[in-house]
PDB file of C-alpha atoms in Angstrom:
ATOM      1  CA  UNK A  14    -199.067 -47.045 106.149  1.00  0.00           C
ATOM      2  CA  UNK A  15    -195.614 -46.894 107.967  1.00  0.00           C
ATOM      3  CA  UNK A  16    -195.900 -45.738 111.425  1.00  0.00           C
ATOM      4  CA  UNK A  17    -194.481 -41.536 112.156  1.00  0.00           C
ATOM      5  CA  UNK A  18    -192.031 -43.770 114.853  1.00  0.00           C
ATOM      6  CA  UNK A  19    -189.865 -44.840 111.529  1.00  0.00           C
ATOM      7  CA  UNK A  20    -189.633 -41.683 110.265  1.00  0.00           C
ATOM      8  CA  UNK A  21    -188.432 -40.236 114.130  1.00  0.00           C
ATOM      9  CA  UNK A  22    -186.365 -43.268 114.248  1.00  0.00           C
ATOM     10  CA  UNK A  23    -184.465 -42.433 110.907  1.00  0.00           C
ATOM     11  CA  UNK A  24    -184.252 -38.660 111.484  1.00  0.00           C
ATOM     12  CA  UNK A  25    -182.451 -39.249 115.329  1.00  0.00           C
ATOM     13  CA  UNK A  26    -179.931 -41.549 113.912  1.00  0.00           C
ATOM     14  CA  UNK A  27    -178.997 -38.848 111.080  1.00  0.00           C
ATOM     15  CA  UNK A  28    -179.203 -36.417 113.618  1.00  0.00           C
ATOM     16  CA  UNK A  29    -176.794 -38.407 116.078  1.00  0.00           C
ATOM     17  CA  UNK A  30    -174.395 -39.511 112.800  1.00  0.00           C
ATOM     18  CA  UNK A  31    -174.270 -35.910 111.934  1.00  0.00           C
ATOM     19  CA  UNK A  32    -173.103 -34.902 116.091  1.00  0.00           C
ATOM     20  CA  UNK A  33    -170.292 -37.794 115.305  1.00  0.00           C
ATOM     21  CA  UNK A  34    -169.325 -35.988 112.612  1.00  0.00           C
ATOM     22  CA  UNK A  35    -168.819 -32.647 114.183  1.00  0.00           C
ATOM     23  CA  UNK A  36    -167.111 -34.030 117.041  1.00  0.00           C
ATOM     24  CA  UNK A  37    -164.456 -36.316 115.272  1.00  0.00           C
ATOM     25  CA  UNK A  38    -163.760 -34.453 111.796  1.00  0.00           C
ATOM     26  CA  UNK A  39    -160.829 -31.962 111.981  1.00  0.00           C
ATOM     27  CA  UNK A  40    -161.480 -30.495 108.144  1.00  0.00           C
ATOM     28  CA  UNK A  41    -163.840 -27.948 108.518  1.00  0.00           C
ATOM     29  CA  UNK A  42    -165.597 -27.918 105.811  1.00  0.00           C
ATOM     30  CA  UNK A  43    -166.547 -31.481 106.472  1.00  0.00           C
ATOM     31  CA  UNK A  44    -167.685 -30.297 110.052  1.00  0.00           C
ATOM     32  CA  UNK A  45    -169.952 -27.727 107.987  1.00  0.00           C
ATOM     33  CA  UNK A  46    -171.002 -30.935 106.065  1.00  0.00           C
ATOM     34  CA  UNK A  47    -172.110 -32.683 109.006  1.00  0.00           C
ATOM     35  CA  UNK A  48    -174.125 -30.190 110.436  1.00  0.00           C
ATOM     36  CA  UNK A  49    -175.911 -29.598 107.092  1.00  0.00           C
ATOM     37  CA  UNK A  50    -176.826 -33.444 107.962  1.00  0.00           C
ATOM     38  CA  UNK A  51    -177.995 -32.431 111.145  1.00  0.00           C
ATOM     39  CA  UNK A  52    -180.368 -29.577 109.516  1.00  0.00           C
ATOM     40  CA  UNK A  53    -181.681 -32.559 106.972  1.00  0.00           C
ATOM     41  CA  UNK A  54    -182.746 -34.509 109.779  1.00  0.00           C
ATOM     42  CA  UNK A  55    -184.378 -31.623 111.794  1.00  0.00           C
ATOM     43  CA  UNK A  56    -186.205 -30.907 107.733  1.00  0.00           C
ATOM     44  CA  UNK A  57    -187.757 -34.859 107.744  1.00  0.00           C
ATOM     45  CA  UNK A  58    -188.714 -34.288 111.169  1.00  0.00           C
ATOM     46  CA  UNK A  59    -190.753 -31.563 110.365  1.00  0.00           C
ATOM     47  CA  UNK A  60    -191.969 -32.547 107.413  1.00  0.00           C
ATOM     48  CA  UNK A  61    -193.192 -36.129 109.207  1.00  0.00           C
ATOM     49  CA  UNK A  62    -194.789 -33.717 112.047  1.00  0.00           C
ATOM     50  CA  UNK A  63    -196.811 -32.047 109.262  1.00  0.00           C
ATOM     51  CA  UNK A  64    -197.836 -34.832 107.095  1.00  0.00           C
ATOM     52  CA  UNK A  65    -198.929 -36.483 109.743  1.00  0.00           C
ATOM     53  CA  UNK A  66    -200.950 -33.748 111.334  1.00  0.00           C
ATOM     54  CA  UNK A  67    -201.832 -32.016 108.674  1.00  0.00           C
ATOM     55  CA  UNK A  68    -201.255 -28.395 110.063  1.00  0.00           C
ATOM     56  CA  UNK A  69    -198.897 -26.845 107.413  1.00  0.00           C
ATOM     57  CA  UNK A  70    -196.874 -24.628 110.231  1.00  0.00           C
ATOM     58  CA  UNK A  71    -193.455 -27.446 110.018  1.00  0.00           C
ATOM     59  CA  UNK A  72    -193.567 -27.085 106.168  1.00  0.00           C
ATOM     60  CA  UNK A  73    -193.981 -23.247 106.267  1.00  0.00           C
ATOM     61  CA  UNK A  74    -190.702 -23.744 109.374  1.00  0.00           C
ATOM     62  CA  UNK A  75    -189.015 -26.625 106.713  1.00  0.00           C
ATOM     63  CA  UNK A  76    -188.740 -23.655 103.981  1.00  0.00           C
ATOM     64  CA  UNK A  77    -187.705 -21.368 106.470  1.00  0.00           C
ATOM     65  CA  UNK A  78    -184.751 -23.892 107.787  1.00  0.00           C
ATOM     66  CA  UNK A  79    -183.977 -24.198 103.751  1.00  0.00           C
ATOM     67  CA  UNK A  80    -183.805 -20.267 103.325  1.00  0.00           C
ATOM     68  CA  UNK A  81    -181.540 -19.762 106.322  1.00  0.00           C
ATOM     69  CA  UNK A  82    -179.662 -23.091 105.194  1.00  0.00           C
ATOM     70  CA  UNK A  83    -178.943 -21.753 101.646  1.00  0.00           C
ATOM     71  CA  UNK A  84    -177.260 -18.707 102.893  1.00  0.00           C
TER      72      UNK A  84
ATOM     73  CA  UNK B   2    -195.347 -56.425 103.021  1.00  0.00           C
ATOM     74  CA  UNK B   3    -196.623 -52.852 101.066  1.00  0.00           C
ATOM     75  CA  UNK B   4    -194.795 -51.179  98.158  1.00  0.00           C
ATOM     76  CA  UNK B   5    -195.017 -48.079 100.295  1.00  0.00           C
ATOM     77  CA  UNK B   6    -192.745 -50.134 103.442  1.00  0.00           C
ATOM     78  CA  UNK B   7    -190.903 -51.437 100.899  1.00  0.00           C
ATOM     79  CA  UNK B   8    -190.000 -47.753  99.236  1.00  0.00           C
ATOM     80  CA  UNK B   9    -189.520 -46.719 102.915  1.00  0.00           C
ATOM     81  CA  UNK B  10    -187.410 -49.475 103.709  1.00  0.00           C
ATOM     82  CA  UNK B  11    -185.285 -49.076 100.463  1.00  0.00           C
ATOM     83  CA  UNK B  12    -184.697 -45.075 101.004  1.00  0.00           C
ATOM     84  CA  UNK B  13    -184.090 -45.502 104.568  1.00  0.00           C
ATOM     85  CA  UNK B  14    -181.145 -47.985 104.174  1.00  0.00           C
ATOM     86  CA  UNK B  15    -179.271 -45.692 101.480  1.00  0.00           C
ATOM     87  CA  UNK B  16    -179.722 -42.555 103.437  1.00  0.00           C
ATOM     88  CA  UNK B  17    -178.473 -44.368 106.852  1.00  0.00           C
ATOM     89  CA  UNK B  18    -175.808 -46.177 105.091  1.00  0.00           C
ATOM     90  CA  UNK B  19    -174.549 -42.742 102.934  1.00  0.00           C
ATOM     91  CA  UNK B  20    -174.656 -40.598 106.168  1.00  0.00           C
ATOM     92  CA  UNK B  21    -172.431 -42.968 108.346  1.00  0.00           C
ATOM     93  CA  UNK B  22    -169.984 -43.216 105.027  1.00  0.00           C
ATOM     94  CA  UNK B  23    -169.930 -39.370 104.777  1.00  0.00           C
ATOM     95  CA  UNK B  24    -168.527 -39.434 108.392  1.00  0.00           C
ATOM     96  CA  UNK B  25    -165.936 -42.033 108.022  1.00  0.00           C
ATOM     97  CA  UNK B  26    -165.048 -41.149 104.681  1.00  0.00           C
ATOM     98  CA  UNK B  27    -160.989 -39.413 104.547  1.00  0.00           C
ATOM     99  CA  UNK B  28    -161.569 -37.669 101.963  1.00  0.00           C
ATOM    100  CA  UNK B  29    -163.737 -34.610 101.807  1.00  0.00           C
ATOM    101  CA  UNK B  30    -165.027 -34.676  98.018  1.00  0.00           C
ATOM    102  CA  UNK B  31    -166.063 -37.953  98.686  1.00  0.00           C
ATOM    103  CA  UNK B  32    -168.225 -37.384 101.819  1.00  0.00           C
ATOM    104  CA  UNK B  33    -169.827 -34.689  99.563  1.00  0.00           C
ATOM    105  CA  UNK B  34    -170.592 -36.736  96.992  1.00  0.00           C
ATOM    106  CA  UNK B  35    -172.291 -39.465  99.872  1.00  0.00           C
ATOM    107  CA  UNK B  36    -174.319 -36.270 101.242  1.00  0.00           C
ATOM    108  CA  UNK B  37    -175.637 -35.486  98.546  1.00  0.00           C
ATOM    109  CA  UNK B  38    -176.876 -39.511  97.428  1.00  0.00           C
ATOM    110  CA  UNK B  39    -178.035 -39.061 101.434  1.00  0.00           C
ATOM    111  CA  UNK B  40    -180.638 -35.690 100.015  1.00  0.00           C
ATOM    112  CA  UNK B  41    -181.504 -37.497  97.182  1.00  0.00           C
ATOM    113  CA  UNK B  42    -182.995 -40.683  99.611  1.00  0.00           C
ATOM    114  CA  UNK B  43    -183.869 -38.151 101.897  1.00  0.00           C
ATOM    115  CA  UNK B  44    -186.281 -36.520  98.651  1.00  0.00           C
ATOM    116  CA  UNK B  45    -187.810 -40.023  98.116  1.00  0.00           C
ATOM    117  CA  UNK B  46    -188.834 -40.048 101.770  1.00  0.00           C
ATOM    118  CA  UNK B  47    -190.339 -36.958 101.568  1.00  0.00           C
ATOM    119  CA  UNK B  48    -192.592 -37.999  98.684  1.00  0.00           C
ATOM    120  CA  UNK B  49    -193.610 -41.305 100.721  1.00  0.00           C
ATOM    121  CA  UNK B  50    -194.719 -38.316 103.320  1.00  0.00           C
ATOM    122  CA  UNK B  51    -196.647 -36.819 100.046  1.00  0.00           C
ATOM    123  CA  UNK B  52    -194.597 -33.608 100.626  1.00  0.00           C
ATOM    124  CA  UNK B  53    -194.117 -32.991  97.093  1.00  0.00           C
ATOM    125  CA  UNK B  54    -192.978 -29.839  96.702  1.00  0.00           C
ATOM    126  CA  UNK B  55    -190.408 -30.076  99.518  1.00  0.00           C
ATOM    127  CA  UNK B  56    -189.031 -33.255  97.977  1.00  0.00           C
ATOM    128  CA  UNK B  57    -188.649 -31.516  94.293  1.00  0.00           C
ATOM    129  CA  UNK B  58    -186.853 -28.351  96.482  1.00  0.00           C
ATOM    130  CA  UNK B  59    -184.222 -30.236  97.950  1.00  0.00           C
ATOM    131  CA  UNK B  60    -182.924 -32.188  94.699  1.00  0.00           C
ATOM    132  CA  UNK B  61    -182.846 -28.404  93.269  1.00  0.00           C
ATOM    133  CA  UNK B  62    -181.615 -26.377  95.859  1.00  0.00           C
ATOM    134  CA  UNK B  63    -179.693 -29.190  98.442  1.00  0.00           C
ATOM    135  CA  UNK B  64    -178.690 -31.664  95.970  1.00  0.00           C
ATOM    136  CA  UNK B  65    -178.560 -29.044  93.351  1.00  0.00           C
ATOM    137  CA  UNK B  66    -177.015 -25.962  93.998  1.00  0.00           C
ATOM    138  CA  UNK B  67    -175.699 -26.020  97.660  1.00  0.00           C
ATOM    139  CA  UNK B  68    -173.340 -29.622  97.365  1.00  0.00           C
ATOM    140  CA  UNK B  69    -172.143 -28.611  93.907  1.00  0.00           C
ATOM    141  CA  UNK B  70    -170.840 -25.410  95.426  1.00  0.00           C
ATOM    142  CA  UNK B  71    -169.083 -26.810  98.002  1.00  0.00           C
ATOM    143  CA  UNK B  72    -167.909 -29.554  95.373  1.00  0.00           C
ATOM    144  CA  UNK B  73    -166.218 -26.556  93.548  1.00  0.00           C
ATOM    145  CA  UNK B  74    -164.721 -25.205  97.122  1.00  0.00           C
ATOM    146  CA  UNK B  75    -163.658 -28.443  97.629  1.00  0.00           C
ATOM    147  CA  UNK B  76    -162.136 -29.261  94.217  1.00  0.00           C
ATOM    148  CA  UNK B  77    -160.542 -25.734  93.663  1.00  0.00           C
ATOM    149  CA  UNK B  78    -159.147 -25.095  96.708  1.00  0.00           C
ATOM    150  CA  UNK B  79    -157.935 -28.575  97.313  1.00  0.00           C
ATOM    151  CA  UNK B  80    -157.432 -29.215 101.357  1.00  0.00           C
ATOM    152  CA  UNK B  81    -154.847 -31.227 102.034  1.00  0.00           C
ATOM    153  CA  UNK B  82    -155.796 -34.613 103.522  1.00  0.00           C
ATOM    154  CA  UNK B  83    -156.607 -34.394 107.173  1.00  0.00           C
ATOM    155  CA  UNK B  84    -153.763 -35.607 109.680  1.00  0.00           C
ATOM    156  CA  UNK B  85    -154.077 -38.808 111.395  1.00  0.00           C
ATOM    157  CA  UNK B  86    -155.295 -36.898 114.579  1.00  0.00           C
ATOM    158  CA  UNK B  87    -156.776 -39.764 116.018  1.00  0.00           C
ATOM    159  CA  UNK B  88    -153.647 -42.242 115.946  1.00  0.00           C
ATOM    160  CA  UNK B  89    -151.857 -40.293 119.066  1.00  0.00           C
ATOM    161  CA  UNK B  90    -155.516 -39.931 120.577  1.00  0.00           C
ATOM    162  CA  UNK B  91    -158.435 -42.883 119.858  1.00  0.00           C
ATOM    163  CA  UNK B  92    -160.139 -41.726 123.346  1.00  0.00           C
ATOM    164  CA  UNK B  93    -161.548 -38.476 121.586  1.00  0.00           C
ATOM    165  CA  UNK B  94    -163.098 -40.445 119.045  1.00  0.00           C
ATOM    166  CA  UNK B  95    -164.200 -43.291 121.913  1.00  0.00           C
ATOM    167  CA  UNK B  96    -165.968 -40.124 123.652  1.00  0.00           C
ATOM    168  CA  UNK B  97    -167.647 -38.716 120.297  1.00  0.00           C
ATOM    169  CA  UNK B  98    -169.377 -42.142 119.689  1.00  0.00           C
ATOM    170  CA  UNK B  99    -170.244 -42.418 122.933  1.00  0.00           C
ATOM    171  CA  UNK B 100    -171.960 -38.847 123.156  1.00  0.00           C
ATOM    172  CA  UNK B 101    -173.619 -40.063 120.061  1.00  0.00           C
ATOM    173  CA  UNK B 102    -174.969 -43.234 121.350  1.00  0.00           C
ATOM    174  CA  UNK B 103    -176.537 -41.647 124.418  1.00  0.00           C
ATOM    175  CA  UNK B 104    -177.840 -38.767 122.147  1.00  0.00           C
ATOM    176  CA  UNK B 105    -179.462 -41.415 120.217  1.00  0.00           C
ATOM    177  CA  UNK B 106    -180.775 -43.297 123.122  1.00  0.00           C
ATOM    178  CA  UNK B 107    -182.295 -39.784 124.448  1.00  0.00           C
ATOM    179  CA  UNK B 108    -184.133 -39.128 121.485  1.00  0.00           C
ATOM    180  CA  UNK B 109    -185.643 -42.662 121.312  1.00  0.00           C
ATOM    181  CA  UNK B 110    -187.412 -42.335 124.746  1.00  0.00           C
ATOM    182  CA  UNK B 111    -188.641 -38.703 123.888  1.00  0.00           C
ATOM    183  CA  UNK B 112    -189.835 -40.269 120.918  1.00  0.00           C
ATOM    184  CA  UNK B 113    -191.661 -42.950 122.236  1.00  0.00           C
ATOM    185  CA  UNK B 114    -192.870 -41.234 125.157  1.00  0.00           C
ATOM    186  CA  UNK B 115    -194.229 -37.828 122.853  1.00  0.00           C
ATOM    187  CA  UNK B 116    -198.223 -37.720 123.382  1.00  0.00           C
ATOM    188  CA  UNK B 117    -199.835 -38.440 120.108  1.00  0.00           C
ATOM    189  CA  UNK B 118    -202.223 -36.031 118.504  1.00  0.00           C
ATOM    190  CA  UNK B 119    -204.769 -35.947 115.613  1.00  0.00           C
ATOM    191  CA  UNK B 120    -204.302 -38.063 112.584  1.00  0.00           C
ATOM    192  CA  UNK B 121    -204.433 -36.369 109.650  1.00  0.00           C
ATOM    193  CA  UNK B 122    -206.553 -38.610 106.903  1.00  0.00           C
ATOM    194  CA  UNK B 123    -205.050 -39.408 103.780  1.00  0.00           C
ATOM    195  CA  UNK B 124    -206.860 -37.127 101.223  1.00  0.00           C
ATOM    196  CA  UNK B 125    -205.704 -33.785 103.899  1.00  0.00           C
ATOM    197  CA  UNK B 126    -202.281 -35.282 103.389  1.00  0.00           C
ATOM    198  CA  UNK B 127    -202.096 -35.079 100.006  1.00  0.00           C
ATOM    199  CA  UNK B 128    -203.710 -31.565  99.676  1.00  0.00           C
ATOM    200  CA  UNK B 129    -201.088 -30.208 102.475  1.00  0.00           C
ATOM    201  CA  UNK B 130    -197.824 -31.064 100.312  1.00  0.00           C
ATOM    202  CA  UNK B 131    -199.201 -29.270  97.175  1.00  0.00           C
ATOM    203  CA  UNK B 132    -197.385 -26.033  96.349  1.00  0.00           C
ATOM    204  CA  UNK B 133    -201.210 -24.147  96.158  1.00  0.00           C
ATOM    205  CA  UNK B 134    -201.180 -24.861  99.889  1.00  0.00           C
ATOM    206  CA  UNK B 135    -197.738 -24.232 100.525  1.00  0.00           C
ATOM    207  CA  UNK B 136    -197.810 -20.902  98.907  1.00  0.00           C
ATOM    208  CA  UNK B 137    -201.350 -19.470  99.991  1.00  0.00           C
ATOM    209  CA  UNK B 138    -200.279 -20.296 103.784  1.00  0.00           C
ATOM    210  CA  UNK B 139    -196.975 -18.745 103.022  1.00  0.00           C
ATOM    211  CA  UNK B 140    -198.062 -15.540 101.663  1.00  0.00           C
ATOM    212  CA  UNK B 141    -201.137 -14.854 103.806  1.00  0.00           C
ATOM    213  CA  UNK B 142    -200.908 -16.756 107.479  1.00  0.00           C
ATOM    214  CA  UNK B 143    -196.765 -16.209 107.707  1.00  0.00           C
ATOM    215  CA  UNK B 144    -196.548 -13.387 105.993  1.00  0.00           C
ATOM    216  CA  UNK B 145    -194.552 -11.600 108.745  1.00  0.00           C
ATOM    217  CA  UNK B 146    -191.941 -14.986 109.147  1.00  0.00           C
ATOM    218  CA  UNK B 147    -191.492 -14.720 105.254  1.00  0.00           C
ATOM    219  CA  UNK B 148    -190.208 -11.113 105.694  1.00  0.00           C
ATOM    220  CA  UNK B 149    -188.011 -12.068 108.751  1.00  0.00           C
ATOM    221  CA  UNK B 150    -186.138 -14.829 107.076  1.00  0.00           C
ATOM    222  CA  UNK B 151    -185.614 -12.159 103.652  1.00  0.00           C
ATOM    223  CA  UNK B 152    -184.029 -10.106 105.963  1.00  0.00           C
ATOM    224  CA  UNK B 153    -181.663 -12.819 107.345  1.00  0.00           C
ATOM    225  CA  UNK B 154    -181.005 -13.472 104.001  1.00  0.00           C
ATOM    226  CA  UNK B 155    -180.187 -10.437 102.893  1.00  0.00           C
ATOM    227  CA  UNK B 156    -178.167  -9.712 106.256  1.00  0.00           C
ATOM    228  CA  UNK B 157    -175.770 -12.639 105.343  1.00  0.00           C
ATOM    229  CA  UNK B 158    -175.544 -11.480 101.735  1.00  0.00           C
ATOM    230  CA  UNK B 159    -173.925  -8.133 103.280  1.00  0.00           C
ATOM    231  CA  UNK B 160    -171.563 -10.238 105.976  1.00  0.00           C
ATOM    232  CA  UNK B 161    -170.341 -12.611 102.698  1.00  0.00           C
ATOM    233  CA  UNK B 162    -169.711  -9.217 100.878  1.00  0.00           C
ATOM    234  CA  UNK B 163    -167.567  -7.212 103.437  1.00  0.00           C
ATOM    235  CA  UNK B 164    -165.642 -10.622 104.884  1.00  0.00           C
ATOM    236  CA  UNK B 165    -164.249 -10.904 101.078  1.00  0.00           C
ATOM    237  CA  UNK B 166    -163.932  -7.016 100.737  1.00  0.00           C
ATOM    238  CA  UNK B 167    -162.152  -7.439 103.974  1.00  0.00           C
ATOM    239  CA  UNK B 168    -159.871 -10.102 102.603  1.00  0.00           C
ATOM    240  CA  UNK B 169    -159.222  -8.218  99.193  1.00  0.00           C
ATOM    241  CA  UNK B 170    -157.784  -5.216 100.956  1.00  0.00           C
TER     242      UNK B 170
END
């Protein structure tokens, strides 16, 4: 069984290649990319939290992040 | 070593490599095309997580529907290829990758020193990502969230409608 570390491991660098992203891109809907990266990350967070745990409250809060991501 | 570390291992290394390619990437319809082979490993890694419903949502609504719409923005509207903004400045982009590095360094010691809770054991795992679960939680525990975020949805619907009616006039 892999470890929840990997998964927190993977999610920050996503996280911290999506903050690169908004800080150096100039096009902005590349900068709107990058921070639907950001949202991913936050998403496998969750979901690790709640696999993990087993309360369902970060998958009911992953939809939620999905709804408000879909716009 | 596991087939499970070795699916992990495998998913991980395409969604790491496709996100830091959709950064450096020039052009934007290629760094959409890299996000969206980033949701598809990130979908694998949600069913090593047995979060099965989750992973089939975002191949149909990330993967799916969201990148192919900004695939058509991107190939209709056609921005023109960004400036070399970085050439006359290269400290900006020193600064951004050094923001990111301590970010990243931040995050690893919360990580590591998070208190752990309770385990969940494998046959609750499986049950939780089922969409029975998913949808009897949903509809009865966060009922009142569910309503919230069909309200923010419908409150964007009506911003996207009067910014174009705006534009049209």
């Amino acid at each position: 069984m892999i470890p929840l570390e990997y998964y927190l491991i993977l999610s920050a660098f996503m996280f911290v290649t999506g903050v690169t992203g908004v800080l150096t891109r100039r096009n902005a809907i590349v900068v709107f990319m990058s921070i639907e990266l950001m949202l991913n990350s936050a998403n496998l967070t969750f979901v690790a939290y709640s696999s993990f745990f087993w309360r369902c409250y970060w998958a009911i809060v992953r939809i939620f992040c999905n709804g408000g991501g879909s716009r | 070593m596991t087939l499970e570390q070795g699916l992990f291992g495998f998913f991980a290394l395409i969604a790491v490599a496709s996100s830091i390619l959709m950064v450096t990437r020039k052009n934007p319809v290629i760094s959409a095309l890299f996000l969206v082979l980033n949701f598809c490993a990130l979908s694998g890694i949600y069913l090593l997580l047995r979060a099965q419903f989750i992973a089939v949502v975002q191949v149909i609504v990330y993967a799916g529907a969201i990148m192919v719409l900004f695939l058509f923005v991107l190939m209709l509207l056609r921005p023109a290829e960004e400036k070399s903004y970085f050439k006359d400045r290269p400290q900006q982009k020193f600064l951004a990758i050094l923001i990111g590095a301590l970010m990243f360094l931040q995050i690893i010691y919360s990580i590591f020193f998070a208190m752990p809770g309770k385990m969940a054991d494998d046959a609750r795992r499986v049950e939780i990502g089922t969409i029975e679960f998913i949808g009897r939680e949903l509809y009865t525990t966060y009922l009142l969230p569910f309503e919230a975020i069909a309200f923010v949805l419908l409150s964007a619907t009506i911003g996207a409608l009067v910014l174009s009616k705006k534009k049209m006039d």
